[in-house]
Short mmCIF file of C-alpha atoms in Angstrom, two decimals:
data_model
loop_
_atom_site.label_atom_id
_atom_site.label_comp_id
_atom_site.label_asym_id
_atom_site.label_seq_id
_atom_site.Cartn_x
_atom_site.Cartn_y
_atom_site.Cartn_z
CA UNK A 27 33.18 49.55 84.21
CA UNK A 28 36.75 48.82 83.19
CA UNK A 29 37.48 48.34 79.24
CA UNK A 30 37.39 44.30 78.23
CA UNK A 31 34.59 43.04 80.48
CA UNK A 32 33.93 39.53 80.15
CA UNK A 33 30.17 37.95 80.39
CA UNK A 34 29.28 35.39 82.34
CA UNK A 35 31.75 35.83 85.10
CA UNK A 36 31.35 31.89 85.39
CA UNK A 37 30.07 29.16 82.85
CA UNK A 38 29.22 25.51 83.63
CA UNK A 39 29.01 23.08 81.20
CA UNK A 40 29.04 19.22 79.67
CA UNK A 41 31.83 17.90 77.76
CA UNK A 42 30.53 18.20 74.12
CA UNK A 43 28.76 21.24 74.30
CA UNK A 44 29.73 24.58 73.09
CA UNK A 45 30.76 27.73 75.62
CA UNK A 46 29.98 30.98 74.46
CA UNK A 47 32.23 33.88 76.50
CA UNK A 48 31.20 37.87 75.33
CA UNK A 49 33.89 40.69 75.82
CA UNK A 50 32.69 44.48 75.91
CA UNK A 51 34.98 47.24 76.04
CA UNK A 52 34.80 51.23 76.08
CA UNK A 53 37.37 52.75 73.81
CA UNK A 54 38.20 52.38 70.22
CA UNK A 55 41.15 49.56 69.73
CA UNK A 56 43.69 48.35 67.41
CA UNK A 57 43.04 44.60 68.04
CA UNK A 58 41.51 42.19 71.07
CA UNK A 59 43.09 39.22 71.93
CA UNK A 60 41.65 36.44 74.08
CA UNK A 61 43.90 34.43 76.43
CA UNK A 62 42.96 31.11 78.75
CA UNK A 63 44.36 30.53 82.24
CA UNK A 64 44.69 27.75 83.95
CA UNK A 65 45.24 27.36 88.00
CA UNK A 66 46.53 31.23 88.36
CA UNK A 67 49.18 30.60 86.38
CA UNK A 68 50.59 32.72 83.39
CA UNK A 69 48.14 33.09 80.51
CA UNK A 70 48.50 31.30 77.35
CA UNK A 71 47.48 33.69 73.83
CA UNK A 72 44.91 31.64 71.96
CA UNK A 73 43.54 34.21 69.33
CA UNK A 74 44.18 38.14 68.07
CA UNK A 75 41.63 39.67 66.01
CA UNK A 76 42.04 42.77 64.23
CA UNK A 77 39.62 45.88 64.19
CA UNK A 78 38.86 45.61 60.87
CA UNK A 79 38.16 41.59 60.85
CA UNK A 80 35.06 40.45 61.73
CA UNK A 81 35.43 36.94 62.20
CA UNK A 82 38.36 34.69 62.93
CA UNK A 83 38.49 30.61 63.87
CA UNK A 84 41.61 28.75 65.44
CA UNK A 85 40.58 24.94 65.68
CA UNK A 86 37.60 24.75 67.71
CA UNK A 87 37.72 28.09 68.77
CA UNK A 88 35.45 30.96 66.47
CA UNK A 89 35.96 34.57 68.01
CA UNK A 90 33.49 37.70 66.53
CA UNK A 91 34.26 41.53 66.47
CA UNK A 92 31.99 43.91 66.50
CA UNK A 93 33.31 47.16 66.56
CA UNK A 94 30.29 49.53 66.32
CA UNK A 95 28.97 47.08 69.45
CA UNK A 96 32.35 47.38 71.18
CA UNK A 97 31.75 43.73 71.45
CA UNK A 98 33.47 40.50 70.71
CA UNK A 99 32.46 36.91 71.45
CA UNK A 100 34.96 33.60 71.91
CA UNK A 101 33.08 30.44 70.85
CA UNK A 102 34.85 26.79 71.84
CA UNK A 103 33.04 23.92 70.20
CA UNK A 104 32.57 20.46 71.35
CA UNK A 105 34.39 21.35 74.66
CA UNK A 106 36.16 19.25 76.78
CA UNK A 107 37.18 19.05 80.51
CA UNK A 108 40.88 20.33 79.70
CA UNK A 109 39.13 23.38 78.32
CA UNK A 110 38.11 23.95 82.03
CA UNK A 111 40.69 27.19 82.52
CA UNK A 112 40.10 31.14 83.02
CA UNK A 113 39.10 33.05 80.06
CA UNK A 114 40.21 36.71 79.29
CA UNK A 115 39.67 39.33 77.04
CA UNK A 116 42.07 41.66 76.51
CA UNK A 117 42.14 45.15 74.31
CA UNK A 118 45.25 47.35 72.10
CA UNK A 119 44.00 50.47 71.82
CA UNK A 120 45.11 52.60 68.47
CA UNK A 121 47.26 55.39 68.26
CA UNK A 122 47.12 57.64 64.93
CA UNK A 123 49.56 56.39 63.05
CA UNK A 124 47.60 52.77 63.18
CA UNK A 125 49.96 50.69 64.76
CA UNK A 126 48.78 49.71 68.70
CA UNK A 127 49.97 50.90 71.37
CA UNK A 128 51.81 47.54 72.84
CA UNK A 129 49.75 47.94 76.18
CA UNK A 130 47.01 45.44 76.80
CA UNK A 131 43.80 45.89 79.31
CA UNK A 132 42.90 43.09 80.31
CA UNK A 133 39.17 41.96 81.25
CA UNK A 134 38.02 40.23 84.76
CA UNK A 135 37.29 36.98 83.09
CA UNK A 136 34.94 34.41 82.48
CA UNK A 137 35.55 30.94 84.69
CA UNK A 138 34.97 27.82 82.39
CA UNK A 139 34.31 24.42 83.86
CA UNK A 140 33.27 21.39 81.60
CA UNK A 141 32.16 18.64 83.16
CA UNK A 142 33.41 14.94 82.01
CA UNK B 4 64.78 30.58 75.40
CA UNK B 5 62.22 28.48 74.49
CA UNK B 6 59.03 30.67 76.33
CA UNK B 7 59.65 33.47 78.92
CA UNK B 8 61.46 32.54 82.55
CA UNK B 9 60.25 34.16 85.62
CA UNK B 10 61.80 33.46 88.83
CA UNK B 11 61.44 32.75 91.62
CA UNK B 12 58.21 31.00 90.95
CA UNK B 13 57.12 32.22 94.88
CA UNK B 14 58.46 34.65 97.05
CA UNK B 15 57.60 35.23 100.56
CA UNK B 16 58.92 38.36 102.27
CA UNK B 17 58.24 40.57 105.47
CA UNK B 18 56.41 43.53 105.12
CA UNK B 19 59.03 46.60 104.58
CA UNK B 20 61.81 44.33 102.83
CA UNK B 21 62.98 45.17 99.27
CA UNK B 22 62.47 42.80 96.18
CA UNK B 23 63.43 41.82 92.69
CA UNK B 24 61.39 39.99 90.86
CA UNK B 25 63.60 38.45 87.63
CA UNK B 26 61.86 37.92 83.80
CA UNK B 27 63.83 36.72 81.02
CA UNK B 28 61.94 36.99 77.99
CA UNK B 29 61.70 35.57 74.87
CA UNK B 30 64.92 36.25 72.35
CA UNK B 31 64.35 38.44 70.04
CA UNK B 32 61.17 39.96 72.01
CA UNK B 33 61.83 43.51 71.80
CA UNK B 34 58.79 44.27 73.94
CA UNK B 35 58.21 43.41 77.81
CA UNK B 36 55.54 43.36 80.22
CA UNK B 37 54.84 43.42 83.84
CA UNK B 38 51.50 42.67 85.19
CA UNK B 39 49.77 42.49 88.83
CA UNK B 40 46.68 39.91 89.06
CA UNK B 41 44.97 39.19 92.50
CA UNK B 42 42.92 36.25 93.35
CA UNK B 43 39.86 36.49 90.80
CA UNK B 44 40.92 39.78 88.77
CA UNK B 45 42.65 40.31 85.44
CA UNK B 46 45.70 40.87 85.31
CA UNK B 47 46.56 44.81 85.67
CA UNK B 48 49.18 46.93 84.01
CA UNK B 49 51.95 48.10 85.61
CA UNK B 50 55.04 48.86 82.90
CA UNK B 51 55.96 48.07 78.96
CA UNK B 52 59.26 48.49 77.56
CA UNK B 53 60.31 48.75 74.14
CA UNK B 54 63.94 47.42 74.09
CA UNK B 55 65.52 49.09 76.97
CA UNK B 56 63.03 52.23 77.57
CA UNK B 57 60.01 52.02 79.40
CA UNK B 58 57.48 53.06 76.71
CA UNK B 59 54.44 53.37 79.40
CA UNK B 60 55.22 53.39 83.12
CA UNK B 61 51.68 54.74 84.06
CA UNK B 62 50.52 51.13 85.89
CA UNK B 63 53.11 51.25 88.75
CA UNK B 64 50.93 52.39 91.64
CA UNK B 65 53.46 54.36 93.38
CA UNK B 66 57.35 55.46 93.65
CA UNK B 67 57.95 51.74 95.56
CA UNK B 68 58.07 49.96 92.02
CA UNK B 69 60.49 50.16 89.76
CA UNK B 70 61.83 48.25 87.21
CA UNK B 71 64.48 47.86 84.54
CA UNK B 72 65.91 46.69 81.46
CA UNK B 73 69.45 47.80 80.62
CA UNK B 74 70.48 45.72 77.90
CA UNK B 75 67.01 45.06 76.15
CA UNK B 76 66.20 41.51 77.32
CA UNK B 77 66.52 40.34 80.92
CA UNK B 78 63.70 43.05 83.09
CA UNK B 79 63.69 43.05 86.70
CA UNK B 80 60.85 44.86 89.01
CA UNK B 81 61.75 46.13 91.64
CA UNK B 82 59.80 46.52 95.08
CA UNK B 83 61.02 48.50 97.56
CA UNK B 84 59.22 48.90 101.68
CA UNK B 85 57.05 46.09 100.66
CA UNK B 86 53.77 46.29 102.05
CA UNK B 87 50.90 43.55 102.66
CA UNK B 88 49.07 44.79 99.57
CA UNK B 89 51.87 43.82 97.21
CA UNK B 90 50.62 40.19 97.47
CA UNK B 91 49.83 38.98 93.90
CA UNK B 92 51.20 37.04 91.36
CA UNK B 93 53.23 39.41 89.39
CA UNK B 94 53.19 38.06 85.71
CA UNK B 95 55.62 38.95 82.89
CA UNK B 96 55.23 38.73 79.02
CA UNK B 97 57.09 39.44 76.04
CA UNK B 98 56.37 40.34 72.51
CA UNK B 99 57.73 40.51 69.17
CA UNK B 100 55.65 43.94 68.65
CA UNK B 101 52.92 45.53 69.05
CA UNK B 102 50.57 43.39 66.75
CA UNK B 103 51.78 40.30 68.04
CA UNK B 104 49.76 38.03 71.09
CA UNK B 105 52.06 38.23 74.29
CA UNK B 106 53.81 34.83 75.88
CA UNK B 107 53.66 34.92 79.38
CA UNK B 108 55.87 33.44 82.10
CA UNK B 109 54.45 31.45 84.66
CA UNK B 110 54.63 34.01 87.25
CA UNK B 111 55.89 34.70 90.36
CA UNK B 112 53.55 34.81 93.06
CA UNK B 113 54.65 37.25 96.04
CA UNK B 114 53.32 36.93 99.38
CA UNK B 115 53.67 40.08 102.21
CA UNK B 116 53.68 38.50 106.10
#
């Protein structure tokens, strides 16, 4: 398994409803950060949580840590078909002096599609 | 500028040709990244520079990649005896440090005949 895996590998849903996308990972980190993409494109940085936060919200987006789970989880409510895009985890790993290392690993991804 | 640049936007070379692959980052970014994503993976690691070192090289997948950054901003990669498993979309981003999200480019997307 690589570090940042990303469950469901696909979600389907209605406009209005909430997606829930879960992240494991392996190693201890400095921070996760989630990113959307749309059509292969680049990726756009939507939210950075820090190991020692547990919770952090960006507009209709809620993400979770849970460090001694190695788990995090990116909630969008009241979705709409725009939010239809590629989701990714991705993980900074720590170094001892507890700054990150600037290298992310990024996750496989979790395909969104709302439905008008 | 006003996100990071990445040109060309598609390349399409024959297999054993040399490319460059251009990213202009961010101003004031002192960190860069390359990435390699194929069709329905994450993108993968391949290089980080802090200013105009590379501070982890361990993604490039062998001594046909290469890349630079000589005066701390613009990066080019480098491909050389391109082969038909170079095609991805080769994605750059740029940070200003290590506890900061990245902004990506838009890509370029390289194609091996």
């Amino acid at each position: 398994s690589q570090q940042g895996e990303e469950d469901p590998q696909a979600l389907s849903i209605q406009e209005g409803e909430n997606a829930t996308m879960n992240c494991s990972y392996k190693t201890s980190i400095n921070n996760l950060q989630w990113y959307r993409q749309n059509s292969g494109r680049g990726l756009v940085h939507l939210i950075l949580i820090r190991s020692n936060e547990r919770e952090k919200h960006s507009g209709r987006l809620r993400v979770t840590l849970d460090t001694s789970k190695k788990s995090s989880s990116l909630l969008i409510t009241a979705s709409r078909a725009a939010d239809t895009a590629s989701y990714f985890c991705a993980t900074a790993r720590g170094n001892a002096g507890g700054t990150s290392y600037g290298k992310l690993t990024f996750g496989q991804g979790t395909i969104l599609t709302v439905h008008p | 500028g006003a996100g990071v640049s990445q040109t060309p936007s598609n390349k399409v070379t024959e297999k054993g040709k040399y490319v460059e692959l251009r990213c202009d980052p961010i101003s004031g970014h002192t960190a860069l990244y390359w990435y390699r994503q194929s069709l329905g993976q994450g993108p993968e690691f391949l290089i980080y520079f802090q200013g105009t070192g590379a501070a982890d090289d361990s993604g490039l997948p062998n001594d046909r990649f290469f890349a630079v950054r000589p005066e701390g901003s613009v990066s080019t990669l480098k491909i050389q005896r391109t082969e038909r498993g170079d095609s991805a979309m080769y994605l750059c981003a740029s940070s200003r440090g290590s506890l900061d999200g990245y902004t990506f480019g838009s890509g370029t997307r390289l194609t091996v005949v």
